[in-house]
Amino acid sequence: MRDAVIPLVILLNCCKGKQTGTLTQQKAGRFCHNLRISRNKVLKGVAQRGKRRPGWFFGLNDQGEIMSFTLTSGNTDDRAVVEKLTQYLTGLLFGDRWYISKNTEQSRY
């Protein structure tokens, strides 16, 4: 699995869509049941176990194409990732009220 991360990042960066407007979306991932957590070898030494869920954060355009993405640990604030995702994007940014804080709103304009 660890060997697949770099090719996945390259593939997703090569297949980005046109910048027409951006929607932020978070998708939680569940990778291992708690009964088998000690046997899990996926991303061993990289991934950490936490109380909160790990998540994928996506920046999507209005046509559903991936514009930007990042992987975060469970203790990362969802709003902290928005600026990183939208750093090189232009156009309007749409998302849940939770993702768009005052600092994010002011830095976009």
PDB file of C-alpha atoms in Angstrom:
ATOM      1  CA  MET A   1       0.000   0.000   0.000  1.00  0.00           C
ATOM      2  CA  ARG A   2       2.793   2.438   0.859  1.00  0.00           C
ATOM      3  CA  ASP A   3       4.276   1.913  -2.625  1.00  0.00           C
ATOM      4  CA  ALA A   4       0.969   2.962  -4.181  1.00  0.00           C
ATOM      5  CA  VAL A   5       0.791   6.392  -2.520  1.00  0.00           C
ATOM      6  CA  ILE A   6       3.299   8.200  -4.768  1.00  0.00           C
ATOM      7  CA  PRO A   7       1.834   6.889  -8.062  1.00  0.00           C
ATOM      8  CA  LEU A   8      -1.652   7.796  -6.771  1.00  0.00           C
ATOM      9  CA  VAL A   9      -0.552  11.364  -6.012  1.00  0.00           C
ATOM     10  CA  ILE A  10       1.060  11.700  -9.452  1.00  0.00           C
ATOM     11  CA  LEU A  11      -2.031  10.314 -11.193  1.00  0.00           C
ATOM     12  CA  LEU A  12      -4.453  12.580  -9.347  1.00  0.00           C
ATOM     13  CA  ASN A  13      -2.272  15.642  -9.965  1.00  0.00           C
ATOM     14  CA  CYS A  14      -2.084  14.872 -13.703  1.00  0.00           C
ATOM     15  CA  CYS A  15      -5.856  14.395 -14.031  1.00  0.00           C
ATOM     16  CA  LYS A  16      -7.033  17.654 -12.455  1.00  0.00           C
ATOM     17  CA  GLY A  17     -10.011  19.414 -14.006  1.00  0.00           C
ATOM     18  CA  LYS A  18     -10.534  22.968 -15.258  1.00  0.00           C
ATOM     19  CA  GLN A  19     -10.746  25.763 -12.692  1.00  0.00           C
ATOM     20  CA  THR A  20     -14.393  26.838 -12.897  1.00  0.00           C
ATOM     21  CA  GLY A  21     -15.308  27.068  -9.205  1.00  0.00           C
ATOM     22  CA  THR A  22     -14.358  24.946  -6.225  1.00  0.00           C
ATOM     23  CA  LEU A  23     -16.336  22.899  -3.718  1.00  0.00           C
ATOM     24  CA  THR A  24     -14.665  21.495  -0.615  1.00  0.00           C
ATOM     25  CA  GLN A  25     -15.652  18.026   0.543  1.00  0.00           C
ATOM     26  CA  GLN A  26     -14.334  15.719   3.236  1.00  0.00           C
ATOM     27  CA  LYS A  27     -14.540  11.929   3.007  1.00  0.00           C
ATOM     28  CA  ALA A  28     -13.694   9.843   6.046  1.00  0.00           C
ATOM     29  CA  GLY A  29     -11.954   6.540   5.537  1.00  0.00           C
ATOM     30  CA  ARG A  30     -12.207   3.470   7.765  1.00  0.00           C
ATOM     31  CA  PHE A  31      -9.278   1.187   7.135  1.00  0.00           C
ATOM     32  CA  CYS A  32      -9.285  -1.444   9.853  1.00  0.00           C
ATOM     33  CA  HIS A  33     -11.709  -2.822  12.444  1.00  0.00           C
ATOM     34  CA  ASN A  34     -10.607  -2.298  16.066  1.00  0.00           C
ATOM     35  CA  LEU A  35     -10.400  -6.073  16.673  1.00  0.00           C
ATOM     36  CA  ARG A  36      -7.680  -6.381  13.994  1.00  0.00           C
ATOM     37  CA  ILE A  37      -5.926  -3.038  14.549  1.00  0.00           C
ATOM     38  CA  SER A  38      -2.748  -4.646  15.920  1.00  0.00           C
ATOM     39  CA  ARG A  39      -2.357  -6.757  12.750  1.00  0.00           C
ATOM     40  CA  ASN A  40      -2.723  -3.835  10.355  1.00  0.00           C
ATOM     41  CA  LYS A  41       0.416  -3.290   8.245  1.00  0.00           C
ATOM     42  CA  VAL A  42      -0.984  -0.715   5.806  1.00  0.00           C
ATOM     43  CA  LEU A  43       1.155   2.447   5.993  1.00  0.00           C
ATOM     44  CA  LYS A  44       2.894   1.066   9.085  1.00  0.00           C
ATOM     45  CA  GLY A  45       5.120   3.740  10.580  1.00  0.00           C
ATOM     46  CA  VAL A  46       3.316   6.499   8.664  1.00  0.00           C
ATOM     47  CA  ALA A  47      -0.313   6.272   9.774  1.00  0.00           C
ATOM     48  CA  GLN A  48      -1.315   6.863  13.368  1.00  0.00           C
ATOM     49  CA  ARG A  49      -4.269   5.658  15.354  1.00  0.00           C
ATOM     50  CA  GLY A  50      -6.496   8.271  16.922  1.00  0.00           C
ATOM     51  CA  LYS A  51      -9.925   8.731  18.445  1.00  0.00           C
ATOM     52  CA  ARG A  52     -11.147  10.794  15.558  1.00  0.00           C
ATOM     53  CA  ARG A  53     -11.455   9.558  12.010  1.00  0.00           C
ATOM     54  CA  PRO A  54      -8.766  10.039   9.357  1.00  0.00           C
ATOM     55  CA  GLY A  55     -10.029  11.776   6.295  1.00  0.00           C
ATOM     56  CA  TRP A  56      -9.509  12.586   2.657  1.00  0.00           C
ATOM     57  CA  PHE A  57     -10.091  16.205   1.767  1.00  0.00           C
ATOM     58  CA  PHE A  58     -10.975  17.048  -1.794  1.00  0.00           C
ATOM     59  CA  GLY A  59     -11.279  20.239  -3.782  1.00  0.00           C
ATOM     60  CA  LEU A  60     -13.808  19.571  -6.547  1.00  0.00           C
ATOM     61  CA  ASN A  61     -14.919  21.833  -9.371  1.00  0.00           C
ATOM     62  CA  ASP A  62     -18.572  22.322 -10.340  1.00  0.00           C
ATOM     63  CA  GLN A  63     -18.356  19.331 -12.707  1.00  0.00           C
ATOM     64  CA  GLY A  64     -17.161  16.940  -9.988  1.00  0.00           C
ATOM     65  CA  GLU A  65     -13.541  16.821 -11.166  1.00  0.00           C
ATOM     66  CA  ILE A  66     -10.797  16.677  -8.535  1.00  0.00           C
ATOM     67  CA  MET A  67      -8.886  19.955  -8.376  1.00  0.00           C
ATOM     68  CA  SER A  68      -6.826  19.376  -5.247  1.00  0.00           C
ATOM     69  CA  PHE A  69      -6.570  16.813  -2.444  1.00  0.00           C
ATOM     70  CA  THR A  70      -4.684  15.993   0.717  1.00  0.00           C
ATOM     71  CA  LEU A  71      -4.555  13.253   3.354  1.00  0.00           C
ATOM     72  CA  THR A  72      -4.735  14.285   7.002  1.00  0.00           C
ATOM     73  CA  SER A  73      -4.607  12.625  10.386  1.00  0.00           C
ATOM     74  CA  GLY A  74      -7.678  12.457  12.567  1.00  0.00           C
ATOM     75  CA  ASN A  75      -6.607  15.268  14.876  1.00  0.00           C
ATOM     76  CA  THR A  76      -6.283  17.852  12.065  1.00  0.00           C
ATOM     77  CA  ASP A  77      -8.924  20.578  12.010  1.00  0.00           C
ATOM     78  CA  ASP A  78     -10.945  20.376   8.795  1.00  0.00           C
ATOM     79  CA  ARG A  79     -10.679  24.132   8.275  1.00  0.00           C
ATOM     80  CA  ALA A  80      -6.883  24.100   8.472  1.00  0.00           C
ATOM     81  CA  VAL A  81      -6.720  22.163   5.197  1.00  0.00           C
ATOM     82  CA  VAL A  82      -8.894  24.501   3.105  1.00  0.00           C
ATOM     83  CA  GLU A  83      -6.189  27.120   2.580  1.00  0.00           C
ATOM     84  CA  LYS A  84      -3.679  24.483   1.472  1.00  0.00           C
ATOM     85  CA  LEU A  85      -6.203  22.966  -0.952  1.00  0.00           C
ATOM     86  CA  THR A  86      -7.174  26.271  -2.535  1.00  0.00           C
ATOM     87  CA  GLN A  87      -3.768  27.957  -2.563  1.00  0.00           C
ATOM     88  CA  TYR A  88      -3.300  27.774  -6.358  1.00  0.00           C
ATOM     89  CA  LEU A  89      -6.962  27.718  -7.417  1.00  0.00           C
ATOM     90  CA  THR A  90      -8.886  30.628  -8.898  1.00  0.00           C
ATOM     91  CA  GLY A  91     -12.625  31.238  -9.084  1.00  0.00           C
ATOM     92  CA  LEU A  92     -15.347  30.973  -6.477  1.00  0.00           C
ATOM     93  CA  LEU A  93     -15.047  28.707  -3.442  1.00  0.00           C
ATOM     94  CA  PHE A  94     -18.155  26.900  -2.198  1.00  0.00           C
ATOM     95  CA  GLY A  95     -18.402  24.677   0.845  1.00  0.00           C
ATOM     96  CA  ASP A  96     -20.179  24.023   4.104  1.00  0.00           C
ATOM     97  CA  ARG A  97     -20.145  26.870   6.604  1.00  0.00           C
ATOM     98  CA  TRP A  98     -17.824  24.772   8.766  1.00  0.00           C
ATOM     99  CA  TYR A  99     -15.039  24.798   6.132  1.00  0.00           C
ATOM    100  CA  ILE A 100     -15.164  28.507   5.348  1.00  0.00           C
ATOM    101  CA  SER A 101     -13.949  30.424   8.396  1.00  0.00           C
ATOM    102  CA  LYS A 102     -13.499  34.221   8.611  1.00  0.00           C
ATOM    103  CA  ASN A 103      -9.758  33.876   7.965  1.00  0.00           C
ATOM    104  CA  THR A 104     -10.335  31.723   4.878  1.00  0.00           C
ATOM    105  CA  GLU A 105     -12.963  34.109   3.540  1.00  0.00           C
ATOM    106  CA  GLN A 106     -10.729  37.154   3.984  1.00  0.00           C
ATOM    107  CA  SER A 107      -7.639  35.498   2.491  1.00  0.00           C
ATOM    108  CA  ARG A 108      -9.523  34.545  -0.690  1.00  0.00           C
ATOM    109  CA  TYR A 109     -10.272  38.202  -1.571  1.00  0.00           C
TER     110      TYR A 109
END
